[in-house]
Coordinates of C-alpha atoms and ligand atoms in Angstrom, one line a residue:
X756 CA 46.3 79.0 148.3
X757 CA 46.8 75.4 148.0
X758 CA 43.5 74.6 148.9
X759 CA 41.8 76.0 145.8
X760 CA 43.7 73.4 144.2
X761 CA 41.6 70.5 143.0
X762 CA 41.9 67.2 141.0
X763 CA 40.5 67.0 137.9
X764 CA 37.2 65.0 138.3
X765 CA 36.2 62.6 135.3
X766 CA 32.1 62.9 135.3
X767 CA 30.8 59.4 134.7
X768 CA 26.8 59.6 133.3
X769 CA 24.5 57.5 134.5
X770 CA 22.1 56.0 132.0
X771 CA 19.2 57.8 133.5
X772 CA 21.0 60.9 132.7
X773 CA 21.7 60.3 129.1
X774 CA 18.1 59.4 128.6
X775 CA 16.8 62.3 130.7
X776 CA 19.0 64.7 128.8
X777 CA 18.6 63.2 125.2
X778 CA 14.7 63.1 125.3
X779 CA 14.6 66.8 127.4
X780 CA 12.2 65.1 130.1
X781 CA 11.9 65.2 133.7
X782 CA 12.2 67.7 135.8
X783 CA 15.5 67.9 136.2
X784 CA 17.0 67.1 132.6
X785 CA 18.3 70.7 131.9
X786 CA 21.0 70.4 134.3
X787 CA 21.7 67.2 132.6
X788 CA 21.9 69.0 129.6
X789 CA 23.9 71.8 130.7
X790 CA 26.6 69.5 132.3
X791 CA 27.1 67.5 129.3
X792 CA 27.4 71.1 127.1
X793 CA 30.6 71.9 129.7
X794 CA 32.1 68.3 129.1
X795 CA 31.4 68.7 124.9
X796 CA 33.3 72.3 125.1
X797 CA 36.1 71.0 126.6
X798 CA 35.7 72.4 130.0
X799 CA 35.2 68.9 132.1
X800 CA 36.1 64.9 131.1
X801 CA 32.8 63.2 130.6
X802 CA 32.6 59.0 130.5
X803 CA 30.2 56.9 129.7
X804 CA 29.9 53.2 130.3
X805 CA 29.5 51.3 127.1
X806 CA 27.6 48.1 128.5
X807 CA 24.8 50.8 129.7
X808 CA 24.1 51.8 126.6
X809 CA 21.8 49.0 125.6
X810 CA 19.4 50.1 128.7
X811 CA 19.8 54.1 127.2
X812 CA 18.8 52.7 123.8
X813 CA 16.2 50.8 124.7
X814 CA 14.6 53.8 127.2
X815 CA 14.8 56.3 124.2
X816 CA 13.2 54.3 121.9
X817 CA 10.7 52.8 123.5
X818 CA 9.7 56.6 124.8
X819 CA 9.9 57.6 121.5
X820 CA 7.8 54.5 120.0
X821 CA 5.2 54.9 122.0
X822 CA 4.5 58.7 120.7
X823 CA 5.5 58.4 117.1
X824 CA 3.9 55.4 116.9
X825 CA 6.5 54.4 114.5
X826 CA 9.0 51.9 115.6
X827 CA 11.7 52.3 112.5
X828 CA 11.5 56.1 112.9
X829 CA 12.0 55.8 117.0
X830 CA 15.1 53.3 116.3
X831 CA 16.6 56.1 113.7
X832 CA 16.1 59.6 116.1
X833 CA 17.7 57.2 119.1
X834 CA 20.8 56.7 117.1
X835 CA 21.2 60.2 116.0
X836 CA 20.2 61.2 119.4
X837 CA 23.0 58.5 121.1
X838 CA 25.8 59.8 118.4
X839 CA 25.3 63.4 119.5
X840 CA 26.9 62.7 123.2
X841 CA 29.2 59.9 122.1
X842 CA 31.1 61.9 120.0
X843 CA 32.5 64.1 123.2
X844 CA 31.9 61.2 126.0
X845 CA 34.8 58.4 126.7
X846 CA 33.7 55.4 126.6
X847 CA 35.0 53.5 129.9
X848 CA 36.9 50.2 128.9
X849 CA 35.2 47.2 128.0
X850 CA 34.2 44.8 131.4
X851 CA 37.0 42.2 131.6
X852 CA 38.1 41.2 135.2
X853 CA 36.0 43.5 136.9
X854 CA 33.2 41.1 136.9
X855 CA 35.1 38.6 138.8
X856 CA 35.6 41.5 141.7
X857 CA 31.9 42.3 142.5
X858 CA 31.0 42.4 146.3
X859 CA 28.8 39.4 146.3
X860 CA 26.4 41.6 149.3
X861 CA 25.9 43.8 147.4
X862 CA 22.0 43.9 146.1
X863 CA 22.5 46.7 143.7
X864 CA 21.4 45.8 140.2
X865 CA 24.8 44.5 138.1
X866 CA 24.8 47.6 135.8
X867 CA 25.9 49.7 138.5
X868 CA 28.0 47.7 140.1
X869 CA 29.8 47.8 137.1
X870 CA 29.6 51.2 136.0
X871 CA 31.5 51.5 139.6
X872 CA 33.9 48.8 139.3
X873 CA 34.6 50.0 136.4
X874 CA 35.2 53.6 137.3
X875 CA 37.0 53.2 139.9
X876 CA 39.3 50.6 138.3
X877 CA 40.2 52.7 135.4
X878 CA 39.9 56.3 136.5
X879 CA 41.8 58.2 139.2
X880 CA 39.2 60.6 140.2
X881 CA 35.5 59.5 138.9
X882 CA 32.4 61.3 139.9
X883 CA 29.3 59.5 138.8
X884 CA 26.0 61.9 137.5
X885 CA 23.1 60.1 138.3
X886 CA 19.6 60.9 140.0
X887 CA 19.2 57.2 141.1
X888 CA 18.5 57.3 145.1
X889 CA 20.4 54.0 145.4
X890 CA 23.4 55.2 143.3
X891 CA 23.5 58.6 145.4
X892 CA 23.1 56.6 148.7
X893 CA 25.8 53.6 147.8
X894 CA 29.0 54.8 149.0
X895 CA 32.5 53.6 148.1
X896 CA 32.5 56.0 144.8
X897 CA 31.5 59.9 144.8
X898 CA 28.0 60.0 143.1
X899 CA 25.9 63.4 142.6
X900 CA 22.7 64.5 141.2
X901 CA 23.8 66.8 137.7
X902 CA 21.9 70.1 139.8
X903 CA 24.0 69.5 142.7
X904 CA 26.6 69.4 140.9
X905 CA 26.0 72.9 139.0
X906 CA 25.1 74.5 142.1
X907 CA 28.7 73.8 144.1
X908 CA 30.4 74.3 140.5
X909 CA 31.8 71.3 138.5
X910 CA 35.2 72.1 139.3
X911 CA 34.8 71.9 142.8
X912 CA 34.2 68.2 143.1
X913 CA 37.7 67.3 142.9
X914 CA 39.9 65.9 145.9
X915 CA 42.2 68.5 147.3
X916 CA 45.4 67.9 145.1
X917 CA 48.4 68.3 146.7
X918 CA 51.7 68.3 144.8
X919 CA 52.1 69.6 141.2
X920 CA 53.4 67.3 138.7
X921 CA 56.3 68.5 136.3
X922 CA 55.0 66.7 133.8
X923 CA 51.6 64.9 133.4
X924 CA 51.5 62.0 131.5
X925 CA 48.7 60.4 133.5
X926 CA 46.1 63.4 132.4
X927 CA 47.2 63.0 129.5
X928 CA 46.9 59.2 129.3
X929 CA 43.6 59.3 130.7
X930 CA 42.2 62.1 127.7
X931 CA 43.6 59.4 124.7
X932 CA 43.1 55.9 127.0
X933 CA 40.6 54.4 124.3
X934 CA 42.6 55.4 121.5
X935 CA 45.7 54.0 123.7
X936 CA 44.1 50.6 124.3
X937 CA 42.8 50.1 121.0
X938 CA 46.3 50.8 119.1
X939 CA 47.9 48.7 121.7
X940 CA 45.3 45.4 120.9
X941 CA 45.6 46.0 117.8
X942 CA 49.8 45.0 117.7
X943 CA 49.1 42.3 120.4
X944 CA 46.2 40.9 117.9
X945 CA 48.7 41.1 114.5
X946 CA 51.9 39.9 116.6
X947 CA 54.1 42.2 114.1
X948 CA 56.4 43.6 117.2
X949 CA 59.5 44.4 115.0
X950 CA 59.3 46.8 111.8
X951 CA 54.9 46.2 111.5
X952 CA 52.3 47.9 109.9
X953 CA 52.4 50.7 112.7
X954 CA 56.1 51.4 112.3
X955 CA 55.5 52.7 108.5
X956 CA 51.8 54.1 109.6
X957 CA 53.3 56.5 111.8
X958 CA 56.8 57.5 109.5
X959 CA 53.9 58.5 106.7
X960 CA 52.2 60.3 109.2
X961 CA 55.1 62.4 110.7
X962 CA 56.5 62.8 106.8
X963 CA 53.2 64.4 105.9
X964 CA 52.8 66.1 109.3
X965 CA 56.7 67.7 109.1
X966 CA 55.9 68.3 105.0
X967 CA 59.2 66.3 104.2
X968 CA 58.9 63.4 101.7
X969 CA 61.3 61.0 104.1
X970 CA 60.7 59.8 107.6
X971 CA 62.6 56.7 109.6
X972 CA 61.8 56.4 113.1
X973 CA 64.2 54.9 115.0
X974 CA 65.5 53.5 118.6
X975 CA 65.8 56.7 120.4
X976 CA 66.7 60.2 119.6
X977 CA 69.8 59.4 120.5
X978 CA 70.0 56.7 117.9
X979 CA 68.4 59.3 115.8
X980 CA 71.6 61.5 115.9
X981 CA 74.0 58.6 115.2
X982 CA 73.0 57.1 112.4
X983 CA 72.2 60.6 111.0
X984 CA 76.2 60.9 111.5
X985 CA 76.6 57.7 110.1
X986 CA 75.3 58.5 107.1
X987 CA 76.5 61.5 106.2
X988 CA 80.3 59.0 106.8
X989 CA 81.3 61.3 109.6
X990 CA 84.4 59.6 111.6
X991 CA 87.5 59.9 113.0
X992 CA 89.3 63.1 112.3
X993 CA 86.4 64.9 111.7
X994 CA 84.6 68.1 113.2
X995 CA 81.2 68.8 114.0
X996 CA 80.2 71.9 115.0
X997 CA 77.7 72.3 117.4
X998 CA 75.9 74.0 121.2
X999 CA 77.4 73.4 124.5
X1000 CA 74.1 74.1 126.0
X1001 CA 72.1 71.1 125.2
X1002 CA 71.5 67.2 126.8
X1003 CA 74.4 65.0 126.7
X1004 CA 73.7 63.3 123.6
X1005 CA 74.6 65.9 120.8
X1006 CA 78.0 66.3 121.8
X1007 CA 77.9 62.0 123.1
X1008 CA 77.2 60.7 119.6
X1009 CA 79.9 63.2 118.0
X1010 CA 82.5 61.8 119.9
X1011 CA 81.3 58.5 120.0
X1012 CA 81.8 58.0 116.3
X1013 CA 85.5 59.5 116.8
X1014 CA 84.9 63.0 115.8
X1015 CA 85.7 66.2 117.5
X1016 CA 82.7 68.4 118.7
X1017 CA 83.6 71.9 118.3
X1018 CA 81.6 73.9 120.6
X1019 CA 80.2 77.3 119.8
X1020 CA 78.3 79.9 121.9
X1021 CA 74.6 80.6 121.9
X1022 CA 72.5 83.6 121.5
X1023 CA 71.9 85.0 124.8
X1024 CA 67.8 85.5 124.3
X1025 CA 66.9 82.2 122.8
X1026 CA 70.1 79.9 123.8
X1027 CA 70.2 78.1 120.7
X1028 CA 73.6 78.0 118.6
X1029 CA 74.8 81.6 117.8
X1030 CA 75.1 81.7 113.7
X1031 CA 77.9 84.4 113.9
X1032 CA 80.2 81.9 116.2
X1033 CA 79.6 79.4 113.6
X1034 CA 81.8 80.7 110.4
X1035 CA 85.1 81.2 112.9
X1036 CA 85.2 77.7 113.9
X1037 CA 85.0 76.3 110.3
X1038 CA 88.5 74.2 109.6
X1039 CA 89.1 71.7 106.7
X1040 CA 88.1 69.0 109.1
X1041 CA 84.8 70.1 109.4
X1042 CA 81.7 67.6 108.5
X1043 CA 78.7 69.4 109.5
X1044 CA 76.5 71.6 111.9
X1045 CA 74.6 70.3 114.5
X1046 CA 72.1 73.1 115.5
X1047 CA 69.6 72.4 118.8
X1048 CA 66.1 73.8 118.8
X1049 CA 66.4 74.3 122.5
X1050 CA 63.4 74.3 124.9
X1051 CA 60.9 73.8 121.9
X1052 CA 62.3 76.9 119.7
X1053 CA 64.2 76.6 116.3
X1054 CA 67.8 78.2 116.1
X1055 CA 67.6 80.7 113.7
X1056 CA 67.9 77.7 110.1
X1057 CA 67.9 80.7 107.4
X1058 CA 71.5 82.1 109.4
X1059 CA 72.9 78.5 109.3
X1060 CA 71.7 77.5 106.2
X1061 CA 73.6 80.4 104.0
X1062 CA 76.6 79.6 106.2
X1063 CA 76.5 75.8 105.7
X1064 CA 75.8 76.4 101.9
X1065 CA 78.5 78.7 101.5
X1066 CA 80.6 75.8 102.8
X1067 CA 78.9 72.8 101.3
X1068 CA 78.4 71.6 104.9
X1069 CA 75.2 69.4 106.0
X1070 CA 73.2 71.1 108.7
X1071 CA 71.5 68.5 110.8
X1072 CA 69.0 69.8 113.6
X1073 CA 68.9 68.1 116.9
X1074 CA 64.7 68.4 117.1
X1075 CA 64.4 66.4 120.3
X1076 CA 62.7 69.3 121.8
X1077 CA 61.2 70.8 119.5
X1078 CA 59.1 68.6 117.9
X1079 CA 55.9 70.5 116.7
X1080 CA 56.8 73.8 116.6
X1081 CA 57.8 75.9 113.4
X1082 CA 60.4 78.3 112.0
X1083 CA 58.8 80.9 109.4
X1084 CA 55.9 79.0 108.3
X1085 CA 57.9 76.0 108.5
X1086 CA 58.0 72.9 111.0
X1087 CA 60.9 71.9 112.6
X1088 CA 62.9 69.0 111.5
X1089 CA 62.1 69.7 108.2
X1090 CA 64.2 72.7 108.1
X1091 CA 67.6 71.0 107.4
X1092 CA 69.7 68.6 105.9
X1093 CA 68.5 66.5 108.2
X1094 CA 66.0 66.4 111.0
X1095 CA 66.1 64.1 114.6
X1096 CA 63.2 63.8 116.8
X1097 CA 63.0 61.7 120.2
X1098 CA 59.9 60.1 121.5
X1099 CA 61.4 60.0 125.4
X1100 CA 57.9 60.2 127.4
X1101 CA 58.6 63.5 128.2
X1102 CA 59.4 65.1 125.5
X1103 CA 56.7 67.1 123.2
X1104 CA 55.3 64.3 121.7
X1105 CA 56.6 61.4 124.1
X1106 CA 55.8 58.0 123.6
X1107 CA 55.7 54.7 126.5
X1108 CA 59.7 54.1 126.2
X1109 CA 62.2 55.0 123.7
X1110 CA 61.9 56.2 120.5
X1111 CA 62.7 58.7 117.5
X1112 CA 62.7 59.1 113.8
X1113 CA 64.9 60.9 111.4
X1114 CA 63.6 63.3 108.6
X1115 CA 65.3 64.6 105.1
X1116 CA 64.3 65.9 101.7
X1117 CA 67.0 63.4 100.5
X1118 CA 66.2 60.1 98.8
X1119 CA 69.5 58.9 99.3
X1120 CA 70.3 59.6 102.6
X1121 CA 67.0 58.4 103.6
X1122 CA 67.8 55.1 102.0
X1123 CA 71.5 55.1 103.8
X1124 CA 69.3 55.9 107.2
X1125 CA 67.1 53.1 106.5
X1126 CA 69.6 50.6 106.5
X1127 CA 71.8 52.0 109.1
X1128 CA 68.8 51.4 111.2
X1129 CA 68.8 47.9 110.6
X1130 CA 72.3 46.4 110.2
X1131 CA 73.4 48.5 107.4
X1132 CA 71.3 45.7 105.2
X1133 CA 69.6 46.6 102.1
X1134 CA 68.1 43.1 101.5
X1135 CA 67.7 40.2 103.9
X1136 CA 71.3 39.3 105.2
X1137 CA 73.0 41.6 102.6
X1138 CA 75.3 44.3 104.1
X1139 CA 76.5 47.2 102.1
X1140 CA 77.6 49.1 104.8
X1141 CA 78.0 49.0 108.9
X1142 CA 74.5 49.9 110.7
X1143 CA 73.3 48.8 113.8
X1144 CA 70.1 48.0 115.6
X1145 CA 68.3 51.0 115.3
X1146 CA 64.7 50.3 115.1
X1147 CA 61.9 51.3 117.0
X1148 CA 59.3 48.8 118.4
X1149 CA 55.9 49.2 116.8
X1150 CA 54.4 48.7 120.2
X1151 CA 55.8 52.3 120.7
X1152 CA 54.8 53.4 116.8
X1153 CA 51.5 52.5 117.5
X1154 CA 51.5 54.4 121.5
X1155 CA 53.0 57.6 119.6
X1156 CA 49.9 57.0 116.7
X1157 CA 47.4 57.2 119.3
X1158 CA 48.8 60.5 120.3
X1159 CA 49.8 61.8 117.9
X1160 CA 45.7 62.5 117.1
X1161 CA 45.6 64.8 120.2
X1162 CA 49.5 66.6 119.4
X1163 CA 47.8 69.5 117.4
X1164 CA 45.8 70.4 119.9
X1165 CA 48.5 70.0 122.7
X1166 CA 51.3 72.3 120.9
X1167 CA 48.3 74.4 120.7
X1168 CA 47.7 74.5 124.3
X1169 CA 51.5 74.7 124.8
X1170 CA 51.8 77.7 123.4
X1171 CA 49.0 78.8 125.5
X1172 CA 50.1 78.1 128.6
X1173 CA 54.0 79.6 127.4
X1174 CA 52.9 82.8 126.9
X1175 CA 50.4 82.8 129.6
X1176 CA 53.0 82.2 132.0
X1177 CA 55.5 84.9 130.4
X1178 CA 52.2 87.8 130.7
X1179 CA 52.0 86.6 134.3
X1180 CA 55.9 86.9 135.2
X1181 CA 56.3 89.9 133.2
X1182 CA 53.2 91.7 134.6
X1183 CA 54.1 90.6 138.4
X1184 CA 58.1 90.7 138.4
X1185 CA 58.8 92.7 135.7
X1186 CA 62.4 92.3 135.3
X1187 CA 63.3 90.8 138.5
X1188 CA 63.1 87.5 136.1
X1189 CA 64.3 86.9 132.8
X1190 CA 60.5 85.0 130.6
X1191 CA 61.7 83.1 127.6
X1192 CA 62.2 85.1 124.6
X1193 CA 60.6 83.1 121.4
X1194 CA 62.1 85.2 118.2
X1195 CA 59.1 86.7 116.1
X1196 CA 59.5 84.1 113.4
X1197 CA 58.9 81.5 115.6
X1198 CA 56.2 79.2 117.5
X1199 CA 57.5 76.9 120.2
X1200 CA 56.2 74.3 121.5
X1201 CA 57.9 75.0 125.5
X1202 CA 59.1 71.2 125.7
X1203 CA 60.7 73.2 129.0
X1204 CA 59.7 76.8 130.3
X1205 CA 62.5 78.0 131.5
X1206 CA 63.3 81.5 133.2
X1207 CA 66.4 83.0 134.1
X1208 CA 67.0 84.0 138.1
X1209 CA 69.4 85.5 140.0
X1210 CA 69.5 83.1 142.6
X1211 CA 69.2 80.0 141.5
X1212 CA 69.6 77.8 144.7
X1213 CA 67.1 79.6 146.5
X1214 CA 64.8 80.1 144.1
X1215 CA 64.3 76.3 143.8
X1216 CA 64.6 75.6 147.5
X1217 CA 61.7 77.9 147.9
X1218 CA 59.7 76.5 145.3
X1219 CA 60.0 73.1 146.6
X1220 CA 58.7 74.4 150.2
X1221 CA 55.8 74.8 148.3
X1222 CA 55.9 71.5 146.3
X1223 CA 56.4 73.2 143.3
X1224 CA 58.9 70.9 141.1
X1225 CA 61.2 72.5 139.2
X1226 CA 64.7 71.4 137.1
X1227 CA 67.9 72.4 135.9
X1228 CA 68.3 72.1 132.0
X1229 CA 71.8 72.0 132.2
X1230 CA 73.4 72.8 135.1
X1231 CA 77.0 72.7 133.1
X1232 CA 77.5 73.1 129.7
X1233 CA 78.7 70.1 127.2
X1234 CA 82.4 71.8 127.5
X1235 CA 83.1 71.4 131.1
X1236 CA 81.3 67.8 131.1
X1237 CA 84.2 65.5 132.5
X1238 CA 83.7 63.1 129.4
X1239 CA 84.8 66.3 127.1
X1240 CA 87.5 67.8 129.1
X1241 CA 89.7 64.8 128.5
X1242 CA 90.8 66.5 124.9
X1243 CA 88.1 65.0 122.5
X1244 CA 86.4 68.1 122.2
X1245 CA 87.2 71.5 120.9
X1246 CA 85.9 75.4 121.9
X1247 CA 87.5 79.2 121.7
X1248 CA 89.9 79.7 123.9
X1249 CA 88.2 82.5 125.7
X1250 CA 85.6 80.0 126.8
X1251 CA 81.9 80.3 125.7
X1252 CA 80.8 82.9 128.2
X1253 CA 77.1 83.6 127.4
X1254 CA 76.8 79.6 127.8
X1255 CA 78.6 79.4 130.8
X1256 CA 76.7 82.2 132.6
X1257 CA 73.1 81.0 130.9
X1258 CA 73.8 77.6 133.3
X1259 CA 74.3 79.2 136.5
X1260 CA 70.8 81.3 135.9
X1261 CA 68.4 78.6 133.8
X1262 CA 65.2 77.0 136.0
X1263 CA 62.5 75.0 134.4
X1264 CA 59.3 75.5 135.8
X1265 CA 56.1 72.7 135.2
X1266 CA 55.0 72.4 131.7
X1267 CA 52.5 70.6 130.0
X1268 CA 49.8 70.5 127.9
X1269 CA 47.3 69.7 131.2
X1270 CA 48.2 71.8 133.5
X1271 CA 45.5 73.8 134.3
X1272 CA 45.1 77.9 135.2
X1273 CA 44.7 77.5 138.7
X1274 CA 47.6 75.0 139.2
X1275 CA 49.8 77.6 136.4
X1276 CA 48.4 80.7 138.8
X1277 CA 49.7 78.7 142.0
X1278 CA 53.1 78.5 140.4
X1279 CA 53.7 81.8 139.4
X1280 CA 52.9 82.7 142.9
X1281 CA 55.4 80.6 144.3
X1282 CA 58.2 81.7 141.9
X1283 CA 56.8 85.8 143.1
X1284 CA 56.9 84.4 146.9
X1285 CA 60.4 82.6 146.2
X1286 CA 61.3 86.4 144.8
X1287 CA 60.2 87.9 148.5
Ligands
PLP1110 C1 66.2 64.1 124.8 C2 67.3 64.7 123.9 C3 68.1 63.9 123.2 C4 68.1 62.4 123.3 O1 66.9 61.7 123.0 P1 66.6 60.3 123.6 O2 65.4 59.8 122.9 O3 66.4 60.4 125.1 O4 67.8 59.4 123.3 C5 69.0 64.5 122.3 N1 69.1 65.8 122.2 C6 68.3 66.6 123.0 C7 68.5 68.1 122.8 C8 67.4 66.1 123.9 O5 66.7 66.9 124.6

């Protein structure tokens, strides 16, 4: 089983094979050809070398001169012909040190040694396509000729891959690295590392992309949820209303500004906040709801909407996982009162560090947001109110900018891979495990998959047997947490038994937006192995 298992290889074209391919000559340039229509369709990662694009310029044209006759004309076709592959091929980064390291033996002309140096320096798994003899006979780099490499199957160049990651941020890194690198030079070149042009690039962006007029990023989505509490003046003696099944934070920053969480149960299928529990546990004390949209799914906003109107409560939605996804139509964080994101690496649309961003339809608490973030000022050393230092680095604005290019096409694959896994459970072990159930109104973007077992213990020892990793989103709900059995916290007396029992069953499997069939396939089988 494991064995079939292979690292994605990144394909690195030689100039020879551009040129053979672009111009359709040689004997071999259909394999070329075909190789580079796998990489444009999204099949394989395809790279390029930019300093070898001088020699595949001059080649083409001077081919092309010499039967047109017509130098301007040559020049033109070349560019269109160039454009046509760089618009799918990576460009590998720019030389810089590498020069510096080349093996002064060597007697290989310099752009090859490069085009090596380079690969191996930036990627982790490079395959060069090229019909050079010398290049095929060098060593120290994997190198094939293109028909070689269609007859054994491009996929089965990779090196045997061992463990599965539970997230892959390095696949991920390595599909958006140009884009990466350019965002990041472009901060280190303006020198604008608090509040610059990237910071209010990105809140524009994630307004328009969440279809709310008002967007402040922020520190963390943990800062997020504070200063969203902070503006809405929620203090000491006051309620919040909120999941026991969630991280730490939503119940943290509750209690952290002196207010009571009161914990209500969730709905057994998609374990976000239950609407029904929520109308019981209104008192006069209470300041607001804090729904989570758990696992990448919104809790159910029309339900907690009509209940918070009825009330004249705020609803905010702790969004930190559910970034992406939508609720009838509609995308999450825009749903509510107010919306809170995170930008923790691993979280739907992760960043390099921390980070998060707020999101209302309301000018005025956007404006209250904005200066909680920043000292509670609303002009240069003038302070209305008490903030803090909320901001978010634009070294991080401009690492989520660069992916946030790609996110579309990652919640896509998301939900992909979500359901694919749910067919494949349900179709192999029925209802020996419990898939996650997304409600018919809603997309979601899996920020976890989680299933439900009966054994929870063994199920993961098993799994890891097979280095399968595999987490516990939450192994005891926000009500038992030591920090909240001390008093500051409320729930029902009976306890919050779907909650409670959801805890002892919940298993997060690997998700994300790389992870390929056959690594998805070898998990399932572990999970149906772990099941005997
Ligand atoms: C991650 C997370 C947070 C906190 O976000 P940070 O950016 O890590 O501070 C809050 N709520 C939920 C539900 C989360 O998953």
């Amino acid at each position: 089983m494991a064995a079939e298992i292979r690292e994605d290889v990144q394909f690195v074209f030689d100039t020879n094979i551009l040129v053979d391919a672009l111009l359709a000559r040689g004997p071999f340039y259909h394999y070329a050809v075909d190789l580079l229509e796998q990489v444009r369709d999204g099949h394989h990662e395809g790279w390029y070398a930019p300093h070898s694009l001088t020699t595949a310029y001059y080649l083409i044209s001077k081919t092309l001169a010499t039967e047109t006759r017509n130098q301007r004309q040559a020049r033109q076709i070349t560019h269109q012909l160039l454009n046509k592959v760089l618009a799918f091929l990576k460009p590998l980064p720019q030389v810089g040190d590498e020069i510096k390291a080349l093996p002064e033996e060597d007697g290989d002309d310099l752009e090859d040694l490069l085009i090596v140096e380079l690969a191996r320096t930036h990627l982790p798994n490079p395959l060069i396509v090229t019909r050079d003899k010398t290049f095929l006979q060098r060593g120290g780099i994997q190198a094939a000729h293109p028909k070689e490499i269609l007859e054994r199957g491009p996929a089965a160049w990779g090196e045997e891959r061992q463990s599965i990651p539970f997230i892959d941020l390095a696949a991920q890194q390595r599909s958006i690295r140009p884009a990466l690198d350019h965002r990041i030079a472009g901060v280190l070149r303006h020198g604008q590392y608090i509040m610059g042009p990237e910071v209010r690039e990105l809140e524009a962006r994630l307004a328009d992309y969440v279809g709310v007029p008002h967007c402040i990023t922020a520190s963390s989505g943990t800062d997020t949820l504070l200063i969203a509490m902070m503006a809405l003046g929620i203090g000491p003696g006051d309620e919040v209303i909120t999941t026991p099944f969630t991280f730490i934070a939503t119940g943290e920053m509750i209690a952290l500004l002196g207010a009571t969480p009161v914990f209500v149960d969730i709905d057994p299928h998609t374990y976000n906040i239950d609407p029904d529990q929520i109308e019981p546990a209104i008192t006069p004390n209470t300041r607001a709801i804090m729904p989570v949209s758990l696992y990448g799914q919104c809790a159910d906003f029309d339900a907690i909407n009509a209940i918070a109107e009825k009330h004249g409560l705020p609803v905010i939605e702790d969004g930190a996982q559910s970034f992406g996804a939508t609720y009838k139509g509609r995308r999450s964080c825009g749903l509510s009162t107010i919306g809170s994101t995170s930008f923790f690496p691993s979280k739907p649309l992760g960043g390099y560090g921390d980070g998060g961003a707020l999101f209302t339809h309301d000018d005025h608490l956007a404006k209250a947001m904005r200066e909680i973030r920043v000292h509670g000022q609303d002009r240069r050393y003038h302070h209305p109110r008490i903030g803090l230092n909320g901001r978010m680095d634009t070294l991080q604005a401009a690492i989520v900018l660069a992916k946030l290019d790609r996110f579309p096409l990652e919640v896509e694959a998301r939900a992909r891979l979500g359901e694919r896994y749910n067919r494949l459970f349900q179709e192999r072990l029925g209802d020996r495990v419990v898939v996650p159930h997304i409600a018919p109104h809603n997309t979601s973007v899996f920020a976890q998959y989680t299933l439900q077992v009966e054994q929870r213990d063994a199920v993961q020892e098993a799994l890891k047997a097979q280095d399968v990793p595999t987490a516990v989103h939450y192994p005891v709900p926000l009500h038992h947490q030591p920090a909240f059995t001390t008093g500051q916290a409320r729930c029902p007396a009976q306890g919050l038994p779907v909650s409670e029992r959801i805890s002892q069953r919940v298993i997060s499997l690997p998700m994300h937006p790389m992870l390929g069939e056959g690594e998805q396939m070898r998990i399932v089988q572990a999970v149906i192995e772990a099941h005997g």
